[in-house]
Amino acid sequence: MPQSTTPMPAAARRSQLTRVRDARRSATTAAGIAAERVTIAQRERGTYRAREAATQLADNPVESVPQAR
């Protein structure tokens, strides 16, 4: 790609850098939000599994817990 022989005006360069910075920040924020949602979903699944296990123990205590003889 050919390079321009005239330098970009300072105001245009600052504007371009600001747009690039904002785009990167948005991408980072979006990635962070997505990662946080995954973490919350995994935590919820774990909580659900623990709740299910507790319910099964409460419903079938004799079958679930080995009895000492």
JSON list of C-alpha atoms in Angstrom, two decimals:
[
{"chain": "A", "resi": 1, "resn": "MET", "atom": "CA", "xyz": [0.00, 0.00, 0.00]},
{"chain": "A", "resi": 2, "resn": "PRO", "atom": "CA", "xyz": [1.59, 3.32, -1.00]},
{"chain": "A", "resi": 3, "resn": "GLN", "atom": "CA", "xyz": [2.39, 5.78, 1.75]},
{"chain": "A", "resi": 4, "resn": "SER", "atom": "CA", "xyz": [1.28, 9.38, 1.50]},
{"chain": "A", "resi": 5, "resn": "THR", "atom": "CA", "xyz": [4.13, 11.81, 0.96]},
{"chain": "A", "resi": 6, "resn": "THR", "atom": "CA", "xyz": [2.39, 14.57, 2.93]},
{"chain": "A", "resi": 7, "resn": "PRO", "atom": "CA", "xyz": [2.12, 14.11, 6.68]},
{"chain": "A", "resi": 8, "resn": "MET", "atom": "CA", "xyz": [-1.29, 13.85, 8.27]},
{"chain": "A", "resi": 9, "resn": "PRO", "atom": "CA", "xyz": [-2.34, 17.05, 10.02]},
{"chain": "A", "resi": 10, "resn": "ALA", "atom": "CA", "xyz": [-1.92, 16.84, 13.80]},
{"chain": "A", "resi": 11, "resn": "ALA", "atom": "CA", "xyz": [-5.64, 17.27, 14.52]},
{"chain": "A", "resi": 12, "resn": "ALA", "atom": "CA", "xyz": [-6.55, 14.47, 12.12]},
{"chain": "A", "resi": 13, "resn": "ARG", "atom": "CA", "xyz": [-3.87, 12.22, 13.62]},
{"chain": "A", "resi": 14, "resn": "ARG", "atom": "CA", "xyz": [-5.13, 12.87, 17.16]},
{"chain": "A", "resi": 15, "resn": "SER", "atom": "CA", "xyz": [-8.68, 12.16, 16.03]},
{"chain": "A", "resi": 16, "resn": "GLN", "atom": "CA", "xyz": [-7.59, 8.92, 14.39]},
{"chain": "A", "resi": 17, "resn": "LEU", "atom": "CA", "xyz": [-5.67, 7.83, 17.49]},
{"chain": "A", "resi": 18, "resn": "THR", "atom": "CA", "xyz": [-8.69, 8.61, 19.67]},
{"chain": "A", "resi": 19, "resn": "ARG", "atom": "CA", "xyz": [-10.94, 6.49, 17.44]},
{"chain": "A", "resi": 20, "resn": "VAL", "atom": "CA", "xyz": [-8.46, 3.59, 17.53]},
{"chain": "A", "resi": 21, "resn": "ARG", "atom": "CA", "xyz": [-8.12, 3.87, 21.32]},
{"chain": "A", "resi": 22, "resn": "ASP", "atom": "CA", "xyz": [-11.90, 3.95, 21.77]},
{"chain": "A", "resi": 23, "resn": "ALA", "atom": "CA", "xyz": [-12.35, 0.93, 19.50]},
{"chain": "A", "resi": 24, "resn": "ARG", "atom": "CA", "xyz": [-9.75, -1.04, 21.46]},
{"chain": "A", "resi": 25, "resn": "ARG", "atom": "CA", "xyz": [-11.34, -0.04, 24.76]},
{"chain": "A", "resi": 26, "resn": "SER", "atom": "CA", "xyz": [-14.76, -1.13, 23.47]},
{"chain": "A", "resi": 27, "resn": "ALA", "atom": "CA", "xyz": [-13.38, -4.48, 22.35]},
{"chain": "A", "resi": 28, "resn": "THR", "atom": "CA", "xyz": [-11.68, -5.01, 25.70]},
{"chain": "A", "resi": 29, "resn": "THR", "atom": "CA", "xyz": [-14.83, -4.05, 27.57]},
{"chain": "A", "resi": 30, "resn": "ALA", "atom": "CA", "xyz": [-16.95, -6.36, 25.42]},
{"chain": "A", "resi": 31, "resn": "ALA", "atom": "CA", "xyz": [-14.50, -9.23, 26.00]},
{"chain": "A", "resi": 32, "resn": "GLY", "atom": "CA", "xyz": [-14.52, -8.53, 29.73]},
{"chain": "A", "resi": 33, "resn": "ILE", "atom": "CA", "xyz": [-18.32, -8.50, 29.86]},
{"chain": "A", "resi": 34, "resn": "ALA", "atom": "CA", "xyz": [-18.49, -11.76, 27.89]},
{"chain": "A", "resi": 35, "resn": "ALA", "atom": "CA", "xyz": [-15.97, -13.41, 30.24]},
{"chain": "A", "resi": 36, "resn": "GLU", "atom": "CA", "xyz": [-17.92, -12.20, 33.26]},
{"chain": "A", "resi": 37, "resn": "ARG", "atom": "CA", "xyz": [-21.15, -13.63, 31.82]},
{"chain": "A", "resi": 38, "resn": "VAL", "atom": "CA", "xyz": [-19.46, -17.00, 31.29]},
{"chain": "A", "resi": 39, "resn": "THR", "atom": "CA", "xyz": [-18.17, -16.97, 34.88]},
{"chain": "A", "resi": 40, "resn": "ILE", "atom": "CA", "xyz": [-21.62, -16.12, 36.24]},
{"chain": "A", "resi": 41, "resn": "ALA", "atom": "CA", "xyz": [-23.23, -18.85, 34.12]},
{"chain": "A", "resi": 42, "resn": "GLN", "atom": "CA", "xyz": [-20.71, -21.42, 35.36]},
{"chain": "A", "resi": 43, "resn": "ARG", "atom": "CA", "xyz": [-21.28, -20.32, 38.95]},
{"chain": "A", "resi": 44, "resn": "GLU", "atom": "CA", "xyz": [-25.05, -20.60, 38.46]},
{"chain": "A", "resi": 45, "resn": "ARG", "atom": "CA", "xyz": [-24.69, -24.11, 37.02]},
{"chain": "A", "resi": 46, "resn": "GLY", "atom": "CA", "xyz": [-22.57, -25.11, 40.01]},
{"chain": "A", "resi": 47, "resn": "THR", "atom": "CA", "xyz": [-25.13, -23.64, 42.41]},
{"chain": "A", "resi": 48, "resn": "TYR", "atom": "CA", "xyz": [-27.91, -25.48, 40.59]},
{"chain": "A", "resi": 49, "resn": "ARG", "atom": "CA", "xyz": [-26.01, -28.79, 40.81]},
{"chain": "A", "resi": 50, "resn": "ALA", "atom": "CA", "xyz": [-25.36, -28.29, 44.52]},
{"chain": "A", "resi": 51, "resn": "ARG", "atom": "CA", "xyz": [-29.05, -27.48, 45.09]},
{"chain": "A", "resi": 52, "resn": "GLU", "atom": "CA", "xyz": [-30.10, -30.60, 43.13]},
{"chain": "A", "resi": 53, "resn": "ALA", "atom": "CA", "xyz": [-27.71, -32.79, 45.13]},
{"chain": "A", "resi": 54, "resn": "ALA", "atom": "CA", "xyz": [-29.03, -31.37, 48.42]},
{"chain": "A", "resi": 55, "resn": "THR", "atom": "CA", "xyz": [-32.62, -31.98, 47.29]},
{"chain": "A", "resi": 56, "resn": "GLN", "atom": "CA", "xyz": [-31.82, -35.57, 46.35]},
{"chain": "A", "resi": 57, "resn": "LEU", "atom": "CA", "xyz": [-30.18, -36.14, 49.73]},
{"chain": "A", "resi": 58, "resn": "ALA", "atom": "CA", "xyz": [-33.21, -34.68, 51.49]},
{"chain": "A", "resi": 59, "resn": "ASP", "atom": "CA", "xyz": [-35.60, -36.82, 49.41]},
{"chain": "A", "resi": 60, "resn": "ASN", "atom": "CA", "xyz": [-33.64, -40.10, 49.76]},
{"chain": "A", "resi": 61, "resn": "PRO", "atom": "CA", "xyz": [-31.46, -39.91, 52.88]},
{"chain": "A", "resi": 62, "resn": "VAL", "atom": "CA", "xyz": [-31.26, -43.69, 53.40]},
{"chain": "A", "resi": 63, "resn": "GLU", "atom": "CA", "xyz": [-30.31, -44.43, 49.80]},
{"chain": "A", "resi": 64, "resn": "SER", "atom": "CA", "xyz": [-27.82, -41.58, 49.50]},
{"chain": "A", "resi": 65, "resn": "VAL", "atom": "CA", "xyz": [-25.88, -41.89, 52.75]},
{"chain": "A", "resi": 66, "resn": "PRO", "atom": "CA", "xyz": [-24.21, -45.20, 53.65]},
{"chain": "A", "resi": 67, "resn": "GLN", "atom": "CA", "xyz": [-25.45, -46.40, 57.04]},
{"chain": "A", "resi": 68, "resn": "ALA", "atom": "CA", "xyz": [-22.99, -47.59, 59.69]},
{"chain": "A", "resi": 69, "resn": "ARG", "atom": "CA", "xyz": [-23.81, -51.03, 61.15]}
]
